[in-house]
Short mmCIF file of N, CA and C in Angstrom, two decimals:
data_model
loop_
_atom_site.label_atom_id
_atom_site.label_comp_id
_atom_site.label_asym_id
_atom_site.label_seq_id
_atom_site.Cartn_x
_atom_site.Cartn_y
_atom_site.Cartn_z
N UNK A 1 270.87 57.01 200.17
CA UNK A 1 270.61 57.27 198.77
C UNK A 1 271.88 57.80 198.11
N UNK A 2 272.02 57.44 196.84
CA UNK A 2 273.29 57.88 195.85
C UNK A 2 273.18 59.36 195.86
N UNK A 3 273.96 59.97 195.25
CA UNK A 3 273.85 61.36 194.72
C UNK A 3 273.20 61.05 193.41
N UNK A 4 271.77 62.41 193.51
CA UNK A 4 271.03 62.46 192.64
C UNK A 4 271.60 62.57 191.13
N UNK A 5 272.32 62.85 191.26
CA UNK A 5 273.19 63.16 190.02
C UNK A 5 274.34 61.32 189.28
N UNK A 6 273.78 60.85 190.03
CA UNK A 6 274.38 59.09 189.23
C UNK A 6 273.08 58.33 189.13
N UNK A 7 271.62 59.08 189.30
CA UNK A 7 270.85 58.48 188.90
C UNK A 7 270.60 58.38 187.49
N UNK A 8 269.53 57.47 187.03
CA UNK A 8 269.22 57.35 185.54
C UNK A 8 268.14 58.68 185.29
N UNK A 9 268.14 59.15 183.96
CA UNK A 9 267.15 60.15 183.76
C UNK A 9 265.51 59.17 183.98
N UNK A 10 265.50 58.52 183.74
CA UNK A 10 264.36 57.74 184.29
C UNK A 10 263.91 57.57 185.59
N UNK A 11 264.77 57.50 186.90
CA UNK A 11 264.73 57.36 187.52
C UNK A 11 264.37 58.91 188.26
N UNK A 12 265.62 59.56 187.86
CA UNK A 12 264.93 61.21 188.47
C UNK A 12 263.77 61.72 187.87
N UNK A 13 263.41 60.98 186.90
CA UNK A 13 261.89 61.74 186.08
C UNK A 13 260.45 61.10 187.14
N UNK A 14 260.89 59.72 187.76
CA UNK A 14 259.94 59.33 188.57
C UNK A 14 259.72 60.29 189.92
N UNK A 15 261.39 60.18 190.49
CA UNK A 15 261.12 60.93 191.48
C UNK A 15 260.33 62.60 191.97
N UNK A 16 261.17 63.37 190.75
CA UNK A 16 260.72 64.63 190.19
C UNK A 16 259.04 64.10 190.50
N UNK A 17 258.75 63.53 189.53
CA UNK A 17 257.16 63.40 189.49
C UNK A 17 256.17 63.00 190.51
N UNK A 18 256.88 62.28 191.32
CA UNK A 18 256.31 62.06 192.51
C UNK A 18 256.68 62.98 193.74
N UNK A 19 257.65 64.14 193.64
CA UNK A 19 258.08 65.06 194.41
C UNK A 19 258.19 64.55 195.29
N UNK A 20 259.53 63.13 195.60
CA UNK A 20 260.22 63.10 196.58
C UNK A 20 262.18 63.70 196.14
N UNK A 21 261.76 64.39 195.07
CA UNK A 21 262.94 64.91 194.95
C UNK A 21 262.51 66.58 194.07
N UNK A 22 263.24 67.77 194.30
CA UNK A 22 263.00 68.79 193.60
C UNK A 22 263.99 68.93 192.32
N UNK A 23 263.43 69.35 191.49
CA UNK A 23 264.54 70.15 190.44
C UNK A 23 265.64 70.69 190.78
N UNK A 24 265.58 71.09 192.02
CA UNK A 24 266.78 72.49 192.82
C UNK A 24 267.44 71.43 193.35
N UNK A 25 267.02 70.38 194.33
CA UNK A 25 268.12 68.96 194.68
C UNK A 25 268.50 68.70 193.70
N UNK A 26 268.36 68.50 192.34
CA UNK A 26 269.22 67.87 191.30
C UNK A 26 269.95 68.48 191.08
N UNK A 27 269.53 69.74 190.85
CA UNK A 27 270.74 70.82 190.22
C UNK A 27 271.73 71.02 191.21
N UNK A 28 271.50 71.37 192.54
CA UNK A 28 272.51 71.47 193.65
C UNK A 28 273.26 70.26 193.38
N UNK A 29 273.02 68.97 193.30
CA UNK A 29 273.73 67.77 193.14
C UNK A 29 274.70 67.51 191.95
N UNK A 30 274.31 67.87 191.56
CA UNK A 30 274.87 68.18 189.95
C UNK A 30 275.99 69.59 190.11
N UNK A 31 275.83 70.64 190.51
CA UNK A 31 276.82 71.66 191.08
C UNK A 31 277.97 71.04 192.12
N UNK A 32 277.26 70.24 192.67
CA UNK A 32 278.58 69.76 193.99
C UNK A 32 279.24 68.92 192.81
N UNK A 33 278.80 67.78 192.33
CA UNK A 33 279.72 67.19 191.34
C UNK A 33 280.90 68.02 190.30
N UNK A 34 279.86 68.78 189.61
CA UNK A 34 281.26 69.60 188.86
C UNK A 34 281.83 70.12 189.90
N UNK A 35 282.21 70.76 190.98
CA UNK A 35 282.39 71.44 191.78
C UNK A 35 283.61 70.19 192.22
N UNK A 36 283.74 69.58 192.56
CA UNK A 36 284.47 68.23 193.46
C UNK A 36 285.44 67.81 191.59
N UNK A 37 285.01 67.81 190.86
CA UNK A 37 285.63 67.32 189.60
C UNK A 37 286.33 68.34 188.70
N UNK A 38 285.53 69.26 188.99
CA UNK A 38 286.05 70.49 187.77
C UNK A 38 288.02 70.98 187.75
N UNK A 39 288.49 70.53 186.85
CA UNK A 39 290.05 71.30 186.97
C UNK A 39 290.70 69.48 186.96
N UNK A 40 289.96 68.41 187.34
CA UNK A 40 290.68 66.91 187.56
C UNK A 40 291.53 66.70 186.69
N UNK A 41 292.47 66.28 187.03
CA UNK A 41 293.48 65.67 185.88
C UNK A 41 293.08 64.14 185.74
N UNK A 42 292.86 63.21 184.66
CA UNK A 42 292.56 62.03 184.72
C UNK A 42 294.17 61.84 184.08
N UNK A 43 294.67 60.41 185.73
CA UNK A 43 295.47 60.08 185.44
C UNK A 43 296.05 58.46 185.07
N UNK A 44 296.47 58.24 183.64
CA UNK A 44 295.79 57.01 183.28
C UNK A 44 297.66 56.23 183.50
N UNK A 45 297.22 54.39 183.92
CA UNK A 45 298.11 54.62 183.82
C UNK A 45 299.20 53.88 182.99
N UNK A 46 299.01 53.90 181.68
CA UNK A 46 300.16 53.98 180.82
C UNK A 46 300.68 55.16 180.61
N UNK A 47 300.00 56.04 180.88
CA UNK A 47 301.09 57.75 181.02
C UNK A 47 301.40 57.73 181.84
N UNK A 48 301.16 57.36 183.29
CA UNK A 48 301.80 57.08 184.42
C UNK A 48 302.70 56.52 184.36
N UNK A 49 302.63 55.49 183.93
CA UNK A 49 303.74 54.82 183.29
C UNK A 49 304.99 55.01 183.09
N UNK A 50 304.80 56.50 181.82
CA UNK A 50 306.02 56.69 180.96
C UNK A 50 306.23 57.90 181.88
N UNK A 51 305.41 58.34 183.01
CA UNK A 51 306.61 59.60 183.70
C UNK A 51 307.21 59.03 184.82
N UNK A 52 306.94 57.76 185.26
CA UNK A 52 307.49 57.13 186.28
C UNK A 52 309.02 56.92 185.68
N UNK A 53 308.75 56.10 184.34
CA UNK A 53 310.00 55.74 183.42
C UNK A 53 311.06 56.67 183.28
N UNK A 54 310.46 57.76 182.86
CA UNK A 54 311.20 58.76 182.40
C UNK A 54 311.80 59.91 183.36
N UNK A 55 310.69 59.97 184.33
CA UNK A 55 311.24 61.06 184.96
C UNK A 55 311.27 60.88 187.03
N UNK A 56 311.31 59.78 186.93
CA UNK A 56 311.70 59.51 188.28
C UNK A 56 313.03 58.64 189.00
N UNK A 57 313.52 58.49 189.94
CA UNK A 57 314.71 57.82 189.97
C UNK A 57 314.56 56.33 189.97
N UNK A 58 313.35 55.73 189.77
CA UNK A 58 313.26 53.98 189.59
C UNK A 58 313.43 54.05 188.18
N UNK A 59 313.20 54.93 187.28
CA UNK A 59 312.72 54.74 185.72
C UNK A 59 313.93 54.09 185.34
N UNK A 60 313.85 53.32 183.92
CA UNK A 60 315.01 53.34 183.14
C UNK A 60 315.51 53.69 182.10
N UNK A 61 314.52 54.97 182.11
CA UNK A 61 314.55 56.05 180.46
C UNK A 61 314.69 57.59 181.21
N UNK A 62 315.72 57.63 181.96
CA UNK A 62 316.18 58.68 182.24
C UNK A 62 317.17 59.55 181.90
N UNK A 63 317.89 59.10 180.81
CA UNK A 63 318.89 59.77 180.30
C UNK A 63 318.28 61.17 179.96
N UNK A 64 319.06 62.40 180.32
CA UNK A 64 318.83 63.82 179.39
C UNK A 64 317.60 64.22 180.16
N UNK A 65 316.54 63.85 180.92
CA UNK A 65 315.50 63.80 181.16
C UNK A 65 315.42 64.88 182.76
N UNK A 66 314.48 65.35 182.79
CA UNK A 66 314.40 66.14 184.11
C UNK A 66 313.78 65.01 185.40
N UNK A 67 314.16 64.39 186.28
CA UNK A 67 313.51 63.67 187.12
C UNK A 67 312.71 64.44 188.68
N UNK A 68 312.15 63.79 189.10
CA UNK A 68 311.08 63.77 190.05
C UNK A 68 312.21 63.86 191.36
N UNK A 69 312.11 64.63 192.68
CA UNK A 69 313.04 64.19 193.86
C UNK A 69 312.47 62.42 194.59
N UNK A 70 313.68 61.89 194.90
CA UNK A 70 312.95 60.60 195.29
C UNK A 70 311.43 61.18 196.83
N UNK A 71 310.88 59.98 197.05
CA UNK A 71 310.03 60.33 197.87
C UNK A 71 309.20 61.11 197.45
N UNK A 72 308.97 62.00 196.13
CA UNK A 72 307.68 62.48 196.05
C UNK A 72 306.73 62.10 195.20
N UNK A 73 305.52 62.46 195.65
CA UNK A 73 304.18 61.81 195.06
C UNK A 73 303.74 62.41 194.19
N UNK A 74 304.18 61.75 193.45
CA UNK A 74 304.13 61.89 191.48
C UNK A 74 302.68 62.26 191.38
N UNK A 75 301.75 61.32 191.40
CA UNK A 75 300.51 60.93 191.51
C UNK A 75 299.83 62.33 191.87
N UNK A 76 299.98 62.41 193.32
CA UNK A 76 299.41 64.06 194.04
C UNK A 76 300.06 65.22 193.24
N UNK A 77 300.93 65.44 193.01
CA UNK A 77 301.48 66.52 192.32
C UNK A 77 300.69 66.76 191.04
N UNK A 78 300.70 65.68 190.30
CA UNK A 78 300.27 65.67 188.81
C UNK A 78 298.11 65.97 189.19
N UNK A 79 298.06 65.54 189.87
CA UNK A 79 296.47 65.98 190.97
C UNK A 79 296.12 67.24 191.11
N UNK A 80 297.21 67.76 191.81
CA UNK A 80 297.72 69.05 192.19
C UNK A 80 297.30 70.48 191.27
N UNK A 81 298.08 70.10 190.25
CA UNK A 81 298.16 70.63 189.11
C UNK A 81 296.90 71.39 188.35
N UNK A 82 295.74 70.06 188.33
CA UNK A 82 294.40 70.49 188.46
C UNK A 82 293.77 71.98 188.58
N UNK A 83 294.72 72.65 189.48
CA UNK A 83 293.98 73.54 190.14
C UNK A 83 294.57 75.30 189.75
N UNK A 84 295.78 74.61 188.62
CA UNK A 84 296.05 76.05 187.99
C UNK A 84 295.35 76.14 186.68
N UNK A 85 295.27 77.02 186.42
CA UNK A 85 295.00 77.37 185.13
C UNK A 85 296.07 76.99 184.31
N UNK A 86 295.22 76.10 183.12
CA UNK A 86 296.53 75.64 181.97
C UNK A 86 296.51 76.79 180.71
N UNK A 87 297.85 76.20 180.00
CA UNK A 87 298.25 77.31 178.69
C UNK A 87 297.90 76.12 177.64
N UNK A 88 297.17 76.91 176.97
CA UNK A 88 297.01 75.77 175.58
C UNK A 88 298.27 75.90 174.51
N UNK A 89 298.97 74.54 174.45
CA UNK A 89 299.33 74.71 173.61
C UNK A 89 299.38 74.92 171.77
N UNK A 90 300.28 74.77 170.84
CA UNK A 90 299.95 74.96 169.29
C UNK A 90 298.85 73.31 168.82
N UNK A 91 299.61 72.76 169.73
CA UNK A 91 298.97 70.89 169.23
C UNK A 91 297.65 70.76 170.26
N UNK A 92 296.89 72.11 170.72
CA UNK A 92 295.75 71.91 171.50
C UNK A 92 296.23 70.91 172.85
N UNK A 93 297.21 70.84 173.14
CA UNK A 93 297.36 70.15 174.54
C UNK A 93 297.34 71.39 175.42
N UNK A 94 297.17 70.69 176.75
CA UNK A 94 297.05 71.90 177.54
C UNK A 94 298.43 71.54 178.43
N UNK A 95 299.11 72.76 179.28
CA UNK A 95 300.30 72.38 179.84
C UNK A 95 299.72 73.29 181.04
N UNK A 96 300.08 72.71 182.22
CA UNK A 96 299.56 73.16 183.77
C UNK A 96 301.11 73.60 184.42
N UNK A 97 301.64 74.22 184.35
CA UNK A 97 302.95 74.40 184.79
C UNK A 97 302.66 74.97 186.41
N UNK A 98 303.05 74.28 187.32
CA UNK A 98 302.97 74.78 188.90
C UNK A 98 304.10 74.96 189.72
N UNK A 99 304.29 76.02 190.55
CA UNK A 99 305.20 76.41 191.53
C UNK A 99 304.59 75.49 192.56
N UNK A 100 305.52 74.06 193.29
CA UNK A 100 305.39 73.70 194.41
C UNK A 100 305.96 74.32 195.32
N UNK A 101 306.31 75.68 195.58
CA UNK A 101 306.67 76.17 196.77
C UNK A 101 307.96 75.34 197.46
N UNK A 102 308.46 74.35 196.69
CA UNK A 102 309.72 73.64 197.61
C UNK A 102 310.31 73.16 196.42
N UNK A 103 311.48 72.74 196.17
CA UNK A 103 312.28 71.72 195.44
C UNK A 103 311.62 70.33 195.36
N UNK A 104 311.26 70.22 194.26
CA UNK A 104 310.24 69.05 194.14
C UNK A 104 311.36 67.80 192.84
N UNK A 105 312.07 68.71 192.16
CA UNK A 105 313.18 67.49 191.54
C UNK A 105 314.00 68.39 190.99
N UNK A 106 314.62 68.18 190.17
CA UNK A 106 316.03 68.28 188.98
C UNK A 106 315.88 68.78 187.45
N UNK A 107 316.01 70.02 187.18
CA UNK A 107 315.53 69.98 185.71
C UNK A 107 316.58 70.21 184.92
N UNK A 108 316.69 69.33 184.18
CA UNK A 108 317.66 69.12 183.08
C UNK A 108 317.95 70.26 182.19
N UNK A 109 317.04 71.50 181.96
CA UNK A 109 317.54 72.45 181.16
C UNK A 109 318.30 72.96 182.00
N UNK A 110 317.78 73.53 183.17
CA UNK A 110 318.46 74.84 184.17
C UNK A 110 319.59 73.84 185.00
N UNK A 111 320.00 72.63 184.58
CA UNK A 111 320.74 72.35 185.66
C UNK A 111 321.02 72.27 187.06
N UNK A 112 319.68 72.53 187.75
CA UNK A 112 319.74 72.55 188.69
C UNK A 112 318.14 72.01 189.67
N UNK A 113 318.32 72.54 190.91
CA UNK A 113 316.59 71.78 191.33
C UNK A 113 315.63 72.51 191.32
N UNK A 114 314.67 72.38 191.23
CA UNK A 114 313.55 73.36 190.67
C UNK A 114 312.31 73.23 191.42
N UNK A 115 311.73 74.03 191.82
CA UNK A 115 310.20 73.97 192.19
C UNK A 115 309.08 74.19 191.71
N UNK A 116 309.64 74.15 189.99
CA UNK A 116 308.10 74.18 189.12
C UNK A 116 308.36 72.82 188.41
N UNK A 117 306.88 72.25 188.36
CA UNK A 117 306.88 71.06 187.45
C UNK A 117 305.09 71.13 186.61
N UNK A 118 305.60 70.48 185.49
CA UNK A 118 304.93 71.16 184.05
C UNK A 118 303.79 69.41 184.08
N UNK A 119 302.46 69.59 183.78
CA UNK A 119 301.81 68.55 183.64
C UNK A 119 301.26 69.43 182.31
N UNK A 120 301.58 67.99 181.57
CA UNK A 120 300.53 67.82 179.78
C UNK A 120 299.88 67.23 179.85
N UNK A 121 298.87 67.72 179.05
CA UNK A 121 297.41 66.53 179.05
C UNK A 121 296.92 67.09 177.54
N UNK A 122 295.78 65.95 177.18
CA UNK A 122 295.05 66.54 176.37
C UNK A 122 293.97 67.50 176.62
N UNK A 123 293.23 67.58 175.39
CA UNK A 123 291.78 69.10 175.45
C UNK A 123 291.28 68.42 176.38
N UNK A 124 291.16 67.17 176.59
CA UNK A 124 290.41 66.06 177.99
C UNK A 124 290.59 65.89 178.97
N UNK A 125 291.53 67.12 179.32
CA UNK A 125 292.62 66.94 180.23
C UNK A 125 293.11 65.71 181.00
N UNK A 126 293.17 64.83 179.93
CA UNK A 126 293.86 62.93 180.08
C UNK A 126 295.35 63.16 180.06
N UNK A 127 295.83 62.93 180.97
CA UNK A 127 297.33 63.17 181.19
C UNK A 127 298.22 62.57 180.28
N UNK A 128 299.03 63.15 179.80
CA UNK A 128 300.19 62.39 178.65
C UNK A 128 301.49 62.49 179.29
N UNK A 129 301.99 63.68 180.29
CA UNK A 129 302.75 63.21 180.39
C UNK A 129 303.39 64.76 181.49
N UNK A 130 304.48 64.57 182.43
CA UNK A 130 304.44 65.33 184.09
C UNK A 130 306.32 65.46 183.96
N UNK A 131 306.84 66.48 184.45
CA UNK A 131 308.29 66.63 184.03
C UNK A 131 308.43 67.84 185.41
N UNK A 132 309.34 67.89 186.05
CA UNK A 132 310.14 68.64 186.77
C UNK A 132 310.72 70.06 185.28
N UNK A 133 310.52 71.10 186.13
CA UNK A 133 310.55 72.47 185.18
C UNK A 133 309.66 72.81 184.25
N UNK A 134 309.86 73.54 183.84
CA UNK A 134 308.79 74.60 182.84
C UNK A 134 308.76 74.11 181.29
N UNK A 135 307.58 74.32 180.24
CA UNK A 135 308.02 73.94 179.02
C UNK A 135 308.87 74.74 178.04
N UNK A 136 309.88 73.84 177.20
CA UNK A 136 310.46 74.84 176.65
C UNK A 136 311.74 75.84 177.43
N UNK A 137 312.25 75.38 178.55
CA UNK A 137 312.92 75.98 179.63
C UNK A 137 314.36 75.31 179.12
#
């Protein structure tokens, strides 16, 4: 069986009613879901896109730009991120700025390599866009 929680409300209204399912299984099902999702970065990918472009060493819009160290996983990092607490910014974006604990790329303000890298997203937290260093740095 699916998780009760991708059923149709029709469908859990049968079950409910026929008590091969409880109220408390739905809700538990429904808790593990936010629970497994809550903090996700949705990463789409024409913004993927433009931080591959911009801020990794295949891109070809790297001028001035802070890049990614080769070999790391853009993808997981920007995932990663998920799991701090973001700062809202003035334009309601949210910015997730994280310490990877290692040299993760190059940031163009500080000149040097850095182990924080900054993920933007919207209030939807739909990713716009992932940079090696801090905002505003």
């Amino acid at each position: 069986m699916s998780e009760l929680c991708d059923l149709s409300a029709v469908e859990l209204r049968r079950l409910i009613g026929r008590k091969k399912v409880s109220p408390l299984e739905l809700l538990d099902s429904c808790l593990r879901r936010i629970r497994a999702t809550d903090g996700a970065i949705n990463v789409m990918t024409k913004q993927l896109g433009h931080v591959i472009q911009r801020h990794t060493i295949v891109g070809t819009q790297t001028a001035n730009a802070s890049i990614f160290r080769a070999g790391e996983n853009v993808v997981s990092l920007i995932k990663d991120a998920g799991r701090v607490t973001p700062t809202q910014q003035a334009n309601g974006r949210l910015a997730f700025v994280v310490d990877a604990g290692r040299a993760i790329g190059y940031d163009r303000a500080s000149g040097g390599p850095t182990a924080f890298y900054t993920v933007i997203t919207d209030a939807g937290r739909n990713l716009i866009t992932a940079f090696p260093g801090r905002p505003g740095m």
